CSV table of C-alpha atoms in Angstrom, one decimal:
chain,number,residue,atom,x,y,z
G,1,UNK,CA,-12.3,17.6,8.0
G,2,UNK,CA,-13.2,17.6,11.6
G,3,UNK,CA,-11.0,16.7,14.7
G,4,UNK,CA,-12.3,15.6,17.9
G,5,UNK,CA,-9.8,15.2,21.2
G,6,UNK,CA,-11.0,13.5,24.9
G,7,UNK,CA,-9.3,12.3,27.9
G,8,UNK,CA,-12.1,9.7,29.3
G,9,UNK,CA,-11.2,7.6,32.2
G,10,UNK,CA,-7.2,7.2,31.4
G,11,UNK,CA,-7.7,6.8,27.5
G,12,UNK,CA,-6.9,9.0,25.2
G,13,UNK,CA,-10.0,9.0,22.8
G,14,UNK,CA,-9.5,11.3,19.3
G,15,UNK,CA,-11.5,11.7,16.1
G,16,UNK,CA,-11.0,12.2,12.6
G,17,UNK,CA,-13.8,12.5,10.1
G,18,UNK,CA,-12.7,13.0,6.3
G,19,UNK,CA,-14.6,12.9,3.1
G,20,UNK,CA,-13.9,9.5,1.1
G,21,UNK,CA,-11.4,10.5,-1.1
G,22,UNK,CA,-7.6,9.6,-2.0
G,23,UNK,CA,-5.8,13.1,-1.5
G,24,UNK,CA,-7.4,12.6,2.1
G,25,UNK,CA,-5.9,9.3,3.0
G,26,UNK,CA,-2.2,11.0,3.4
G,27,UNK,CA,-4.1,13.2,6.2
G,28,UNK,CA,-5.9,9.8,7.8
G,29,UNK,CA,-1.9,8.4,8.1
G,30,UNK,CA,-0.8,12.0,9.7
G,31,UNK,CA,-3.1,11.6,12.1
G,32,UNK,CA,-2.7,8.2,13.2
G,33,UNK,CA,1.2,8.8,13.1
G,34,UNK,CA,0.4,12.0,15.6
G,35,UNK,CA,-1.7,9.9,18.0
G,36,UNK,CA,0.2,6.9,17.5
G,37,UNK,CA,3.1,8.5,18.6
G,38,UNK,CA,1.9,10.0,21.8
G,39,UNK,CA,0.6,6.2,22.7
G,40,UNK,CA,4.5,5.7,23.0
G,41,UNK,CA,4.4,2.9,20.8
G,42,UNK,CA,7.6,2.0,18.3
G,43,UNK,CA,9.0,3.7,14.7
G,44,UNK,CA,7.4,-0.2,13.6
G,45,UNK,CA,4.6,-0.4,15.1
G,46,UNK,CA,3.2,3.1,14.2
G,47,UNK,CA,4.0,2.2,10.5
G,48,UNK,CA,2.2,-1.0,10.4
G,49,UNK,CA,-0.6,0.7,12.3
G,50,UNK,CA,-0.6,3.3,10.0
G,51,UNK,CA,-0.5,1.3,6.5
G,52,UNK,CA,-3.6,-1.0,8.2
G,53,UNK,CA,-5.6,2.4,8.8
G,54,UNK,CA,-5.1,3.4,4.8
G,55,UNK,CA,-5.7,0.1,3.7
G,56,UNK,CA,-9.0,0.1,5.6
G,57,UNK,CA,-9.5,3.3,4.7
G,58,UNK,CA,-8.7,2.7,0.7
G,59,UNK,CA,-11.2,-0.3,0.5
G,60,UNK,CA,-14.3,1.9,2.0
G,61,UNK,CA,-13.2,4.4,-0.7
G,62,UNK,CA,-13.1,2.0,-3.8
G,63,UNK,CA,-15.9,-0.6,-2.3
G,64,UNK,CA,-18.3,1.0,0.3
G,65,UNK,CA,-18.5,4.4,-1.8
G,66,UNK,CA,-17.7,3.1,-4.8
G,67,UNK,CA,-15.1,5.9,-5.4
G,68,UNK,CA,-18.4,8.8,-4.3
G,69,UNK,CA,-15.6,11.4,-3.4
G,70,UNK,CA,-18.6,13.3,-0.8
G,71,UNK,CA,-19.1,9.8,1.5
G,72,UNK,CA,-17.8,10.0,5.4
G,73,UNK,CA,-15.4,8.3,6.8
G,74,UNK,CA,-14.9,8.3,10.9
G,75,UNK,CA,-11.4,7.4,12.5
G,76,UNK,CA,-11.7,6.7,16.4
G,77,UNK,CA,-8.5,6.7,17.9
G,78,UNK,CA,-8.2,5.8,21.7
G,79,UNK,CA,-5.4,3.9,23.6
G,80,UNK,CA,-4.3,3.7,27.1
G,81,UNK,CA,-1.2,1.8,28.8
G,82,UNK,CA,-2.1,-1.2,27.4
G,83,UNK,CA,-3.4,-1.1,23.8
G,84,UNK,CA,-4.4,1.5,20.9
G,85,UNK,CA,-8.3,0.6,19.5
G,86,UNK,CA,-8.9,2.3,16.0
G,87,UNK,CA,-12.2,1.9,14.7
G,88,UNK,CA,-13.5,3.1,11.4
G,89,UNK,CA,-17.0,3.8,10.4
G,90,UNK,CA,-18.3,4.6,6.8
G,91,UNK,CA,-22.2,4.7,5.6
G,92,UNK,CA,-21.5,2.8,1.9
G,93,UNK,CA,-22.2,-0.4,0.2
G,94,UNK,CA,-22.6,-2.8,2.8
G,95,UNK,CA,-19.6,-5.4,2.8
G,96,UNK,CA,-18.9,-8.7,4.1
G,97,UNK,CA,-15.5,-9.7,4.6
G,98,UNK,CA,-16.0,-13.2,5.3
G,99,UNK,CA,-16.5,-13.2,1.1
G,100,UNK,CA,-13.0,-12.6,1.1
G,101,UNK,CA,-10.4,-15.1,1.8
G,102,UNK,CA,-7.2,-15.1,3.2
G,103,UNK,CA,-4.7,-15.1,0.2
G,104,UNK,CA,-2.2,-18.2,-0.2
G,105,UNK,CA,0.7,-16.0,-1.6
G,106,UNK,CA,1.8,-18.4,-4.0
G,107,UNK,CA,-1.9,-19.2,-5.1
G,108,UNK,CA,-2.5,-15.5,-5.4
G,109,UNK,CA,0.8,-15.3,-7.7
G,110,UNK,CA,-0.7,-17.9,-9.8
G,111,UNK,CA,-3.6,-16.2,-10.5
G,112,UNK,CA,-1.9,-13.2,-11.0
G,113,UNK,CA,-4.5,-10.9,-9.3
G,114,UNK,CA,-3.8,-7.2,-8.1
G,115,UNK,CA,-6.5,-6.5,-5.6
G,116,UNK,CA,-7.1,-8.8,-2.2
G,117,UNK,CA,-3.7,-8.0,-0.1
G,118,UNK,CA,-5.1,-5.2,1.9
G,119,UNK,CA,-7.2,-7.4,3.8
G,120,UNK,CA,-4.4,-9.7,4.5
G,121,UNK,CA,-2.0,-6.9,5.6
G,122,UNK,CA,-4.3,-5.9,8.0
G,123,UNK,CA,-4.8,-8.9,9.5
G,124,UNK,CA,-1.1,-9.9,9.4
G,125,UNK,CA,0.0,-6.1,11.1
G,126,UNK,CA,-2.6,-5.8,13.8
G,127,UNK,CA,-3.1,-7.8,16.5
G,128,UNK,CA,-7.0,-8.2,15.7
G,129,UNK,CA,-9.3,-6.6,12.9
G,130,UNK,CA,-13.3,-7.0,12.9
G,131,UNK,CA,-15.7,-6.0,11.0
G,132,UNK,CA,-19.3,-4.9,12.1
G,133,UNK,CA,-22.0,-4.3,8.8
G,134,UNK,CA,-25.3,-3.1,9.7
G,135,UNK,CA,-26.8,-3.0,6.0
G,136,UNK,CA,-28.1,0.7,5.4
G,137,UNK,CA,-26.7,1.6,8.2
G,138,UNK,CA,-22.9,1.7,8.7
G,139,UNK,CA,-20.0,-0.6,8.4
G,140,UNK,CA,-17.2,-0.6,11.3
G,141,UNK,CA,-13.4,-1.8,11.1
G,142,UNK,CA,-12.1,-2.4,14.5
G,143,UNK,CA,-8.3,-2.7,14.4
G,144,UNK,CA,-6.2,-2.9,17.8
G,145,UNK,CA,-2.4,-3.7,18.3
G,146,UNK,CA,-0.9,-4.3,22.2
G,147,UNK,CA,1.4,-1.8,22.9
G,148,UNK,CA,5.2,-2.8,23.0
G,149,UNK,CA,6.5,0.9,24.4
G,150,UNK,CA,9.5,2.2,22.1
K,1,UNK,CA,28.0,1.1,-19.3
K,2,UNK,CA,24.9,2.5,-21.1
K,3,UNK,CA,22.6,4.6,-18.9
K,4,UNK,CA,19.9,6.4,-20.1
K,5,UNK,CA,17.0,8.6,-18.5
K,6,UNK,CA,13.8,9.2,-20.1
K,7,UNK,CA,10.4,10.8,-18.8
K,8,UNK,CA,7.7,8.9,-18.9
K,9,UNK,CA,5.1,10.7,-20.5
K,10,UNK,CA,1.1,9.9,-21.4
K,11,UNK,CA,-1.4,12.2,-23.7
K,12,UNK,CA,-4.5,11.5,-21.1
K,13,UNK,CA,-4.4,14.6,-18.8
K,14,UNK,CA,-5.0,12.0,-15.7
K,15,UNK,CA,-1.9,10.0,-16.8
K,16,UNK,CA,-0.4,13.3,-16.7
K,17,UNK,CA,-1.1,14.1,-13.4
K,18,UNK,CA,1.1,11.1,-12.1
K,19,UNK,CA,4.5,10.7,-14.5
K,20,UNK,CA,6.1,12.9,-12.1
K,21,UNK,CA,6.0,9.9,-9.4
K,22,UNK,CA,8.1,7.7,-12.2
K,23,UNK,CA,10.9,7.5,-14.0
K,24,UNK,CA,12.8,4.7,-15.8
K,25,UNK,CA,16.6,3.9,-17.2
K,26,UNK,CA,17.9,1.3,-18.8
K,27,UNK,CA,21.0,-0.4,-18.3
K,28,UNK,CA,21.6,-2.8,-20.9
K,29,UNK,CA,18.8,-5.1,-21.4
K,30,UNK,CA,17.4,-4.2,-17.9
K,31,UNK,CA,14.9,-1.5,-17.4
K,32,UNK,CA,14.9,0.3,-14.3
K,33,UNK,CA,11.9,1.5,-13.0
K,34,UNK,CA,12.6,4.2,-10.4
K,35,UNK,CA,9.6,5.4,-8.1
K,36,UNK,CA,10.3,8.8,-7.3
K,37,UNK,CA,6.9,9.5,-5.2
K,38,UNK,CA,7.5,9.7,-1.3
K,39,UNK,CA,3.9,7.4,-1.4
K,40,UNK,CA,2.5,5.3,-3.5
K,41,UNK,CA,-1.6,4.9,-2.9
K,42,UNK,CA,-3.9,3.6,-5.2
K,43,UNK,CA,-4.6,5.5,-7.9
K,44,UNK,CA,-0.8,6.2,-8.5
K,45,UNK,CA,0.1,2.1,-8.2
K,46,UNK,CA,-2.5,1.7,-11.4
K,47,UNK,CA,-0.9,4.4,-13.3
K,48,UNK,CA,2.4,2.2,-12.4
K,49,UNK,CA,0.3,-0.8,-14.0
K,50,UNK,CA,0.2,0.8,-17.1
K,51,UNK,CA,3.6,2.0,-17.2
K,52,UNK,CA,4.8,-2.3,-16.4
K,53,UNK,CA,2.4,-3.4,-18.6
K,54,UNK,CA,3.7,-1.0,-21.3
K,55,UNK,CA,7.1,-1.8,-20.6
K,56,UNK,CA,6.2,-5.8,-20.8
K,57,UNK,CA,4.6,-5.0,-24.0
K,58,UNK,CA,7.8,-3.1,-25.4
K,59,UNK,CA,9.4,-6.7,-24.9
K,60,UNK,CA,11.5,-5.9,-21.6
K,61,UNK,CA,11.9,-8.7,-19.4
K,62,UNK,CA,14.2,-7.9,-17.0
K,63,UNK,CA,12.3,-5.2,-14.9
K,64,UNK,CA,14.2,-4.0,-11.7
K,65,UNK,CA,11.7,-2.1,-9.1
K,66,UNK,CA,14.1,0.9,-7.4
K,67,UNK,CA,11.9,1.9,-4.2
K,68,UNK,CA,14.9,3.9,-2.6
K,69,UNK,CA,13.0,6.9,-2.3
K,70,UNK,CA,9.7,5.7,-1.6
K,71,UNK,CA,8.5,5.7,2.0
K,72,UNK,CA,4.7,4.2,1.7
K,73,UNK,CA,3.5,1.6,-0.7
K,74,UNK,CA,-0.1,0.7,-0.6
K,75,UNK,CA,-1.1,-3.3,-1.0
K,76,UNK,CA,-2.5,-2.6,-4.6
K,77,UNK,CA,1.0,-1.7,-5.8
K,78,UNK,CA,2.0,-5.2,-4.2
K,79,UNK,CA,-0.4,-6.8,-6.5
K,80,UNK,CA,0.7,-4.8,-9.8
K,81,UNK,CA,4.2,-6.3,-9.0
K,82,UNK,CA,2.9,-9.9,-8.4
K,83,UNK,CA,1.0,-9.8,-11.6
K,84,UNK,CA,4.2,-7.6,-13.5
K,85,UNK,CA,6.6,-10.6,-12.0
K,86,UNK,CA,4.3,-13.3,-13.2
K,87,UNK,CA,3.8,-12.1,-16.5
K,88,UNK,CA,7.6,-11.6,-16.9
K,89,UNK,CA,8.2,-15.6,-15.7
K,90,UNK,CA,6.2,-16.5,-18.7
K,91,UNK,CA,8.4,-15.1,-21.3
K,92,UNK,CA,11.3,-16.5,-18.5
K,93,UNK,CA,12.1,-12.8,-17.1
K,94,UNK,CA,12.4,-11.4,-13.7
K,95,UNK,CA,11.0,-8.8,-11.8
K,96,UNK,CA,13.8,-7.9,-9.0
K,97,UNK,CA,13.5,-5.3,-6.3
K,98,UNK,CA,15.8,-2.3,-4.2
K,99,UNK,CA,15.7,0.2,-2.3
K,100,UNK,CA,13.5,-1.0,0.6
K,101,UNK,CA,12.8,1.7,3.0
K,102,UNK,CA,11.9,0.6,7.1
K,103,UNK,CA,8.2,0.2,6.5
K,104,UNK,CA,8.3,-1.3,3.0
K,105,UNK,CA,10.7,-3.5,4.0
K,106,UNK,CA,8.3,-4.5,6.8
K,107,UNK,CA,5.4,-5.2,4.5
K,108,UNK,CA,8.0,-7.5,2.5
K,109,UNK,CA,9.3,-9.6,5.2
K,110,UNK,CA,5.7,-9.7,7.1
K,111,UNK,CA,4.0,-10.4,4.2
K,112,UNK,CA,6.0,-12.8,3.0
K,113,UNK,CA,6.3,-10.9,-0.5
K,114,UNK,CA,10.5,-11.9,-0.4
K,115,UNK,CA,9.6,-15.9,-1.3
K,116,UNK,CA,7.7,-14.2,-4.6
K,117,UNK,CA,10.8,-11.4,-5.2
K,118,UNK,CA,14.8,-11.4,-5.5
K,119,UNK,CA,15.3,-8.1,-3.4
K,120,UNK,CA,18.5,-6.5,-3.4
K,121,UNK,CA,20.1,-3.3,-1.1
K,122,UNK,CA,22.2,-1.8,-4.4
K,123,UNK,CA,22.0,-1.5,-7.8
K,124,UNK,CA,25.3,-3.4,-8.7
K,125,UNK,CA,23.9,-6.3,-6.8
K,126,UNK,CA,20.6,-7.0,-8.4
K,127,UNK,CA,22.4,-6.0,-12.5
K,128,UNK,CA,24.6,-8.3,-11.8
K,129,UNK,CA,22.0,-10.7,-10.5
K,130,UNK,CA,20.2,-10.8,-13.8
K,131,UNK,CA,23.2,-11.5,-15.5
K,132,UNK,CA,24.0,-14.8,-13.3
């Protein structure tokens, strides 16, 4: 595990990098609690952030690496006044999240599937989320929420 | 008022590793399922799979969910519940929920998973809600 801290031009840039596996994903939400928290956003919003960050962080364990326990995984946290950015780079399986569709709930009862909500969490938690896949490269998760001070 | 407490216990050593995270009663023809992990990521919400589906298989149909101690659910574990609660409709059961914390209450109401689930703040409430 590495950590990474900046001050650059009135953000407040820090950096996580963890090896892709589960026992690690209670240290990603620790750390995006700890920064989340000094953005001065609220109880809420840090936990929504912070369930958005695993669920990210779970699919690039059990898709992108397959569940390869060795793979990186890099959390960028920054935020100033205004908004908190977290972006989250792996080196797996490339993966296109346009093949995954927003659930209808009650479809998605019907067909009594397990997997497909993180996505949707994300998406309904944060403000934005993007994806960026350069095959054989890297994939990127870009998640930002506005900040509503506590 | 019957109430009794088992451990839920597996011979695979990586079942093992998890049945400390649950525990189950049952109160008449209800079986609660009582998630005593603080969090509940992936690999611990399929090990709660096979405990539902075991339970379904035992021929339990009213399943009640007791999150009170749980702190963190991951969206997988919202899936094995959707799936547990359909399976349950079929054989005209019910899959009920309590003990929402803040943030899993959060994911329930924002993820609109109270139009697929009867969630209750006691006990007493949701028993006597499978009765009715």
């Amino acid at each position: 595990m590495r950590v990474v801290e900046l001050a650059v031009n009135k953000k407040n840039i820090s950096e996580l990098i963890v090896k892709s596996r589960t026992e690690n994903l209670s240290l990603i939400r620790d750390f995006v609690s700890n920064k989340a928290s000094a953005a001065g956003l609220s109880k809420e919003d840090i936990e929504n952030i912070m369930l958005s960050v695993d669920e990210a962080c779970t699919n690039i364990i059990k898709h992108a690496y397959n569940s390869y326990p060795d793979g990186e995984i890099v959390i960028n946290l920054e935020f100033n006044s205004e908004k908190i950015s977290i972006s989250i780079i792996d080196h797996g399986s490339t993966f296109n999240p346009d093949t995954v569709p927003d659930p209808d709930l009650q479809k998605y009862y019907k067909n009594g599937r397990v997997g497909g909500l993180g996505m949707y969490l994300m998406k309904t938690l944060m403000d934005d989320v993007k994806y960026i896949s350069v095959p054989g490269e890297y994939n990127k998760v870009l998640l930002s929420k506005k900040i509503n001070v506590a | 008022m019957e109430s009794i407490t088992t451990n839920i216990f597996s011979s695979g050593n990586y079942m093992m590793s998890f049945s400390g995270n649950f525990k189950k009663e049952r109160h008449e023809n209800i079986l609660i399922e009582i998630i005593t992990a603080k969090e509940i990521d992936f690999k611990k919400a399929m090990y709660f799979k096979d405990i539902l589906d075991e339970d379904i298989s035992e021929g339990y149909n009213n399943i009640l969910v007791d999150l009170s101690d749980c702190d963190f659910i991951e969206s997988s574990f919202l899936g094995i519940l959707v799936q547990a609660s359909k399976k349950l409709k079929i054989n005209n059961g019910n899959l009920k929920i309590i003990g929402l914390n803040a943030l899993p209450d959060n994911i329930f109401i924002l993820g609109g998973f109270t139009k697929l689930f009867q969630v209750f703040k006691t006990r007493q409430e949701a028993i006597q809600s499978f009765a009715a």
